[in-house]
Short mmCIF file of N, CA and C in Angstrom, two decimals:
data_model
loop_
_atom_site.label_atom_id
_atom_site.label_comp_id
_atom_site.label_asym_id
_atom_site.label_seq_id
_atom_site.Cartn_x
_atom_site.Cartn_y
_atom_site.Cartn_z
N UNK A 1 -66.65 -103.82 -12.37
CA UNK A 1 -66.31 -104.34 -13.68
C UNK A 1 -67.34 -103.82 -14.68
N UNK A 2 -67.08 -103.33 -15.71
CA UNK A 2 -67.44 -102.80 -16.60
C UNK A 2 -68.20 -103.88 -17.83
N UNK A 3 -69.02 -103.53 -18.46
CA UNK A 3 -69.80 -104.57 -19.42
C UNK A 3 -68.46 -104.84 -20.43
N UNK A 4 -67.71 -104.07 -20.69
CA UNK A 4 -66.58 -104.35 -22.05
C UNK A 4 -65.89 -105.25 -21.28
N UNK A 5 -65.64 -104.97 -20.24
CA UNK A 5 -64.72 -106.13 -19.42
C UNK A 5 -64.98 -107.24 -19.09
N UNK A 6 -66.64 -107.20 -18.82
CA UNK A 6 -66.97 -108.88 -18.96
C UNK A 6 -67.11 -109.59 -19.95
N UNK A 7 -67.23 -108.34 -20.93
CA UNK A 7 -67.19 -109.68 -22.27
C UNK A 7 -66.25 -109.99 -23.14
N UNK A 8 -64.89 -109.07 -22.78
CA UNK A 8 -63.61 -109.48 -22.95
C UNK A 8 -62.99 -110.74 -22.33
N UNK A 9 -63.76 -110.76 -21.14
CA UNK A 9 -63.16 -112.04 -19.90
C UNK A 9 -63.96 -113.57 -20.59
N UNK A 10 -65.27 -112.80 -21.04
CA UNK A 10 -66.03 -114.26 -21.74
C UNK A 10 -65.66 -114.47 -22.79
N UNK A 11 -64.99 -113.61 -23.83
CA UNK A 11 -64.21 -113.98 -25.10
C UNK A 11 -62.91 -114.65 -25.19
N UNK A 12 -62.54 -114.31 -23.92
CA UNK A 12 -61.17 -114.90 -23.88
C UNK A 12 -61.74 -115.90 -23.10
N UNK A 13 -62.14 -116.70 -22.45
CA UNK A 13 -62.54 -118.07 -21.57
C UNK A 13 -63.28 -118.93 -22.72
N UNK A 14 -64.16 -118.52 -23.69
CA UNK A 14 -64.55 -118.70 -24.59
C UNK A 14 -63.67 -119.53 -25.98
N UNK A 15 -62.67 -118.32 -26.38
CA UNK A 15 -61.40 -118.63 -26.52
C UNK A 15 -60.38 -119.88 -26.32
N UNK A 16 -60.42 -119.82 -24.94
CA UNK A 16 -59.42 -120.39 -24.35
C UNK A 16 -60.19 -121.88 -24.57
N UNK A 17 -61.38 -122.37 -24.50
CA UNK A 17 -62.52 -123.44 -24.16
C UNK A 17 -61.84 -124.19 -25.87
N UNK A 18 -61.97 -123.29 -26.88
CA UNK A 18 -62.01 -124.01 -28.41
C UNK A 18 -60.46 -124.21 -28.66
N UNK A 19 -59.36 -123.22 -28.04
CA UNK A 19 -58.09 -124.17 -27.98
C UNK A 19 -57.62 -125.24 -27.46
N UNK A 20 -58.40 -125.46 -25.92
CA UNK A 20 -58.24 -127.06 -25.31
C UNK A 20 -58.61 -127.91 -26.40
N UNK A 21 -59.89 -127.29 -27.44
CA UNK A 21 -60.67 -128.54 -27.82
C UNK A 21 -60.17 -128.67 -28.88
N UNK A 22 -59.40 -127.79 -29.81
CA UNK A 22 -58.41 -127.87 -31.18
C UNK A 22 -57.70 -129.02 -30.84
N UNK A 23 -57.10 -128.69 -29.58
CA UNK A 23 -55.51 -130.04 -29.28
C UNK A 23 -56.03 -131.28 -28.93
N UNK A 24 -57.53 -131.21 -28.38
CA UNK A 24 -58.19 -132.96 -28.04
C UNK A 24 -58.51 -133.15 -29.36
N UNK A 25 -59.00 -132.43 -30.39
CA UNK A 25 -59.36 -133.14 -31.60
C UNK A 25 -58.25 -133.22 -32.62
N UNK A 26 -56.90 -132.56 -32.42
CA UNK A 26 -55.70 -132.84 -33.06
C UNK A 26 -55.46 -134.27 -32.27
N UNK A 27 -55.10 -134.56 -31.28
CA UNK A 27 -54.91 -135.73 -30.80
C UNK A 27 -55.40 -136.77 -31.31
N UNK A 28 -56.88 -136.93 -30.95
CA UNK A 28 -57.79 -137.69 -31.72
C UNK A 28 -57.66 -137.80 -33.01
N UNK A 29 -57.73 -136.98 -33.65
CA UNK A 29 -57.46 -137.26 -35.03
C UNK A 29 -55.58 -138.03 -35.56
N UNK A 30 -55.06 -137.67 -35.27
CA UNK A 30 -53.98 -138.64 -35.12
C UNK A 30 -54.14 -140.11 -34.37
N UNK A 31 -54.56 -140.20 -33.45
CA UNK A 31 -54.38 -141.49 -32.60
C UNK A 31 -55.84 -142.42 -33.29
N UNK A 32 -56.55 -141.76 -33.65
CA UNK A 32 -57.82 -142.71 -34.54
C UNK A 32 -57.22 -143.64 -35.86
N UNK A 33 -57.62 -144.49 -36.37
CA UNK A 33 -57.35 -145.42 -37.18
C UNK A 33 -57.99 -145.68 -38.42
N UNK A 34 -59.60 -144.93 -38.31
CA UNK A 34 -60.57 -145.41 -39.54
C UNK A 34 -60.10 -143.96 -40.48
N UNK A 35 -60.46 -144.34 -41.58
CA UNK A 35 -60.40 -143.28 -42.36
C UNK A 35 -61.67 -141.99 -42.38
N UNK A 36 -62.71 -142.44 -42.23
CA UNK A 36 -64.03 -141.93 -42.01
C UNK A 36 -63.81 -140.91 -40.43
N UNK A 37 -62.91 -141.92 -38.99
CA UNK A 37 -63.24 -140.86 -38.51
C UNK A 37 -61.81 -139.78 -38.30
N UNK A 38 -61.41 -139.90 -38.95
CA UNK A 38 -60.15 -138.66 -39.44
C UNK A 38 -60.99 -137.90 -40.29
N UNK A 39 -61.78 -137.98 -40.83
CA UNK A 39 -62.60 -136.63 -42.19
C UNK A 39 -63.10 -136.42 -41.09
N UNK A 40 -64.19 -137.04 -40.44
CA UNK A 40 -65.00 -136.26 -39.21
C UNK A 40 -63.86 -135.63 -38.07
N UNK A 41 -62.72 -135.78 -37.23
CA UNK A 41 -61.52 -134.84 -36.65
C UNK A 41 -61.37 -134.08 -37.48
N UNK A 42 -61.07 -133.88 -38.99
CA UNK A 42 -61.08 -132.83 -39.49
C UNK A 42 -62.23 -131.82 -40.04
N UNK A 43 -63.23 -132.16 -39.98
CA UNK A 43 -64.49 -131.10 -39.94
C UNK A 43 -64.57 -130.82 -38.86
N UNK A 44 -64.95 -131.44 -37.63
CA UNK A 44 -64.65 -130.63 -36.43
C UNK A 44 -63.31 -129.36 -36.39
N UNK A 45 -62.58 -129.96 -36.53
CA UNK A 45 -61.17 -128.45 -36.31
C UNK A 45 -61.74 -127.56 -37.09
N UNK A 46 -62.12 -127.77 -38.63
CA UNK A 46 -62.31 -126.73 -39.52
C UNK A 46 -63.47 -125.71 -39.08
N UNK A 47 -64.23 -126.42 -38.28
CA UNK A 47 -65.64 -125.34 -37.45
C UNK A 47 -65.16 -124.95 -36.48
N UNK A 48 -63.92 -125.33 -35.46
CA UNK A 48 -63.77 -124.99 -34.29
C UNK A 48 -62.87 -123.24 -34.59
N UNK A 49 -62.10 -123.89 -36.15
CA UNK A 49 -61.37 -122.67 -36.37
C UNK A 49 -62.11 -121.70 -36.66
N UNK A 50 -63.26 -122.09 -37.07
CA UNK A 50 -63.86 -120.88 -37.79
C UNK A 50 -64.85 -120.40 -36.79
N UNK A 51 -65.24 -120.82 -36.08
CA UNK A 51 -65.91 -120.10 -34.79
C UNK A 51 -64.75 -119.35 -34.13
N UNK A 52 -63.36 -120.06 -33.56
CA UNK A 52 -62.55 -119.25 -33.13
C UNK A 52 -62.09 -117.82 -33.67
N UNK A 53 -61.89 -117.89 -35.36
CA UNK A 53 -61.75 -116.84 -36.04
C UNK A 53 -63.13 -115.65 -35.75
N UNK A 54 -64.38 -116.12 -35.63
CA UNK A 54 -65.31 -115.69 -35.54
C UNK A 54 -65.58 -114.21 -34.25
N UNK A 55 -65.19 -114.99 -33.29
CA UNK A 55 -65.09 -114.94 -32.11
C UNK A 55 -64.18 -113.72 -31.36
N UNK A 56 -63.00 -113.93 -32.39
CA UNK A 56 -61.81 -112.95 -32.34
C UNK A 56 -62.32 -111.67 -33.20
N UNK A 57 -62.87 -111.78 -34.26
CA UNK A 57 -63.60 -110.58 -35.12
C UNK A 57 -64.15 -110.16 -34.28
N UNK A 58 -65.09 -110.62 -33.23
CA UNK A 58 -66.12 -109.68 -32.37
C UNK A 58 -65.38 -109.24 -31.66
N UNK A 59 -64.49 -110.25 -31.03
CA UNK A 59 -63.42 -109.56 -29.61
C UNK A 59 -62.36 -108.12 -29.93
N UNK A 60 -61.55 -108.20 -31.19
CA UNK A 60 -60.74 -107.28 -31.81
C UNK A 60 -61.75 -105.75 -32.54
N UNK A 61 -63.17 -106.42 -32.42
CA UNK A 61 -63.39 -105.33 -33.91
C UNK A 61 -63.36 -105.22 -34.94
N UNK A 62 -62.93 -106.38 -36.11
CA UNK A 62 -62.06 -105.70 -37.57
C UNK A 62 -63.04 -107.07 -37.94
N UNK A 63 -64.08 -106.13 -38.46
CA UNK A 63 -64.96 -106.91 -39.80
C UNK A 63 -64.44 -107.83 -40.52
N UNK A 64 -63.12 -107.89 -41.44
CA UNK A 64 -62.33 -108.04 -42.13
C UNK A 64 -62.23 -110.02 -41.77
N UNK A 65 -62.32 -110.09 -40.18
CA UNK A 65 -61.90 -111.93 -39.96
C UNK A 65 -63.55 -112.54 -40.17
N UNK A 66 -64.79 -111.86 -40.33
CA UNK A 66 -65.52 -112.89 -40.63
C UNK A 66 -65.97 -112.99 -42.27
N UNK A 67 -65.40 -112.13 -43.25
CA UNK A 67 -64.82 -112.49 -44.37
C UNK A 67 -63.76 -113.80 -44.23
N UNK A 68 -62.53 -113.69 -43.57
CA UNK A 68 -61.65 -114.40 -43.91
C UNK A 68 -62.23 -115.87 -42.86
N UNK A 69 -63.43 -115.86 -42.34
CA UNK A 69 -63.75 -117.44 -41.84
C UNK A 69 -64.80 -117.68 -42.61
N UNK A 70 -65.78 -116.99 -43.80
CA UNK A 70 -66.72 -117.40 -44.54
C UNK A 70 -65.69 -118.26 -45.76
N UNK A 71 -64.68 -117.53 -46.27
CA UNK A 71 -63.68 -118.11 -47.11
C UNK A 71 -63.54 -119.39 -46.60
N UNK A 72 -63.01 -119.53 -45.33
CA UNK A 72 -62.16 -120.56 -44.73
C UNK A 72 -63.14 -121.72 -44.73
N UNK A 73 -64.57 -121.34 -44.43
CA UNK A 73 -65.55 -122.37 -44.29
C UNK A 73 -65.67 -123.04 -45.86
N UNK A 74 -65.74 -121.99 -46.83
CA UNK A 74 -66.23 -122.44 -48.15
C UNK A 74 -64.54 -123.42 -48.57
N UNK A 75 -63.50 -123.19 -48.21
CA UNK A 75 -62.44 -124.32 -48.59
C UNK A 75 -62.82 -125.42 -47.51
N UNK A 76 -62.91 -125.19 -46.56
CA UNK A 76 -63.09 -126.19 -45.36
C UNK A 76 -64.19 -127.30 -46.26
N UNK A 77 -65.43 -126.82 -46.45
CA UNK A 77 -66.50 -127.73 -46.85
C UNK A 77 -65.86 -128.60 -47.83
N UNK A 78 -65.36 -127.80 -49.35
CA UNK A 78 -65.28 -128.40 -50.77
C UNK A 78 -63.97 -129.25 -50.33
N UNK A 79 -63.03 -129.08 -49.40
CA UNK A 79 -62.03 -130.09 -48.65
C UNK A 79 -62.69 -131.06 -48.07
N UNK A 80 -63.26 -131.20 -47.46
CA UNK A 80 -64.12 -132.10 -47.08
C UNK A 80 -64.84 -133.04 -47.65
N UNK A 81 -65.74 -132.70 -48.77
CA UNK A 81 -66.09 -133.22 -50.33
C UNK A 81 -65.21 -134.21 -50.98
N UNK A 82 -64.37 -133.00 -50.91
CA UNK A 82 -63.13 -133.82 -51.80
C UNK A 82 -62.74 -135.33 -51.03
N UNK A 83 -62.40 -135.15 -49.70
CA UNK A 83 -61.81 -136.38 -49.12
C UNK A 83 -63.04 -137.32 -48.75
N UNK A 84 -64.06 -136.91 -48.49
CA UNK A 84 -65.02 -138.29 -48.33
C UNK A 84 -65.66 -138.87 -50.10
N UNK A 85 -65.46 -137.87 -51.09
CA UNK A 85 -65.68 -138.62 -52.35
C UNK A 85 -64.23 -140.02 -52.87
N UNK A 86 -62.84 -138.97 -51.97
CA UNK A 86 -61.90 -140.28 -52.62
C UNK A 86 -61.58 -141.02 -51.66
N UNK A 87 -62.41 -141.34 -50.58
CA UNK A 87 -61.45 -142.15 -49.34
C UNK A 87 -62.72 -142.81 -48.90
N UNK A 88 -63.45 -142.87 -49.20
CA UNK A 88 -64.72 -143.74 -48.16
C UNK A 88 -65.06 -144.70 -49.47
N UNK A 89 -65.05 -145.83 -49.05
CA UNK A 89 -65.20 -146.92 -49.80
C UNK A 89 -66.55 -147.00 -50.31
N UNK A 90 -67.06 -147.19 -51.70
CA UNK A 90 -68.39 -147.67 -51.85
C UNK A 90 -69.40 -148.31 -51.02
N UNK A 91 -70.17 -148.38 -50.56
CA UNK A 91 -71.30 -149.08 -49.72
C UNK A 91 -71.60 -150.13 -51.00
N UNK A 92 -72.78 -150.87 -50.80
CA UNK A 92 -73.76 -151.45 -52.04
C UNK A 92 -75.04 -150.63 -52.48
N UNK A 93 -74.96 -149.43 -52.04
CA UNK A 93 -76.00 -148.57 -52.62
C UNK A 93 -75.39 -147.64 -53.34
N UNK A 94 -74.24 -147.31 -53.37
CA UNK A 94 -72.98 -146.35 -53.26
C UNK A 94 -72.08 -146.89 -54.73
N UNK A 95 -72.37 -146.76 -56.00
CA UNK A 95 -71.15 -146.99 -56.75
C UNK A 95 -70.00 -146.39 -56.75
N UNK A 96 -69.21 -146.98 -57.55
CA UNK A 96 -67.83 -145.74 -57.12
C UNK A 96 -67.91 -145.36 -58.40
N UNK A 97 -67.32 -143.83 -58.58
CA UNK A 97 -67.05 -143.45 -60.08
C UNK A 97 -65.83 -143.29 -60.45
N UNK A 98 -65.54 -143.81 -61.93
CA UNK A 98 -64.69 -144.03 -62.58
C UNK A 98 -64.73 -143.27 -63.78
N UNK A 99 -63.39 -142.73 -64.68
CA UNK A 99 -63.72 -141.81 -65.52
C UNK A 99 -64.16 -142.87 -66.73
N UNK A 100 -64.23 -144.38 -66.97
CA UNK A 100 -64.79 -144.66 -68.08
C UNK A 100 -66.63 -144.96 -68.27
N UNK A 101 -66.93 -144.45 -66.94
CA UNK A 101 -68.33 -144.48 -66.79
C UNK A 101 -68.85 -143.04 -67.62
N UNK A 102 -67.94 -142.05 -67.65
CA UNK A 102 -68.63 -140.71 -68.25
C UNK A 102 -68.41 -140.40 -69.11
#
């Protein structure tokens, strides 16, 4: 076995490891109940994709997918932002903002 061949066999097992774990954290994220931990199921997928995308750039060759997972990360994050600023309830340290405060 050749070095390209073992690390084709570890890219694809590699691979194969972050699709089991896409469908346990799709699961999870459906069958969970809090709102808090559905944003956290969905930051997990959004890193799992983007390592997977990652992963496949090295395995294929084509520069081109870790452009398109730096993108994916920078919507992933400001998505993320977005839903824990309108869905997680104030704490008492935590005001909420309202547009007649500004």
């Amino acid at each position: 076995m050749s070095v390209e061949a073992a690390y084709r066999m570890l890219y694809l097992v590699v691979l194969l490891a972050f699709c089991i774990m896409i469908g346990i954290m799709l699961i999870r994220s459906v069958l969970t109940r809090g709102v808090c931990e559905k944003i956290v199921c969905v930051n997990m997928l959004s890193t799992m994709v983007i390592c997977t995308i990652a992963i496949l750039s090295r395995m294929l060759d084509e520069a081109y997918l870790l452009d398109v997972a730096l993108i994916y990360a920078m919507i992933s994050f400001i998505g993320v932002m977005m839903l824990s600023t309108t869905h997680i309830p104030p704490g008492p340290k935590r005001p909420r903002f309202s547009s007649e405060e500004s």
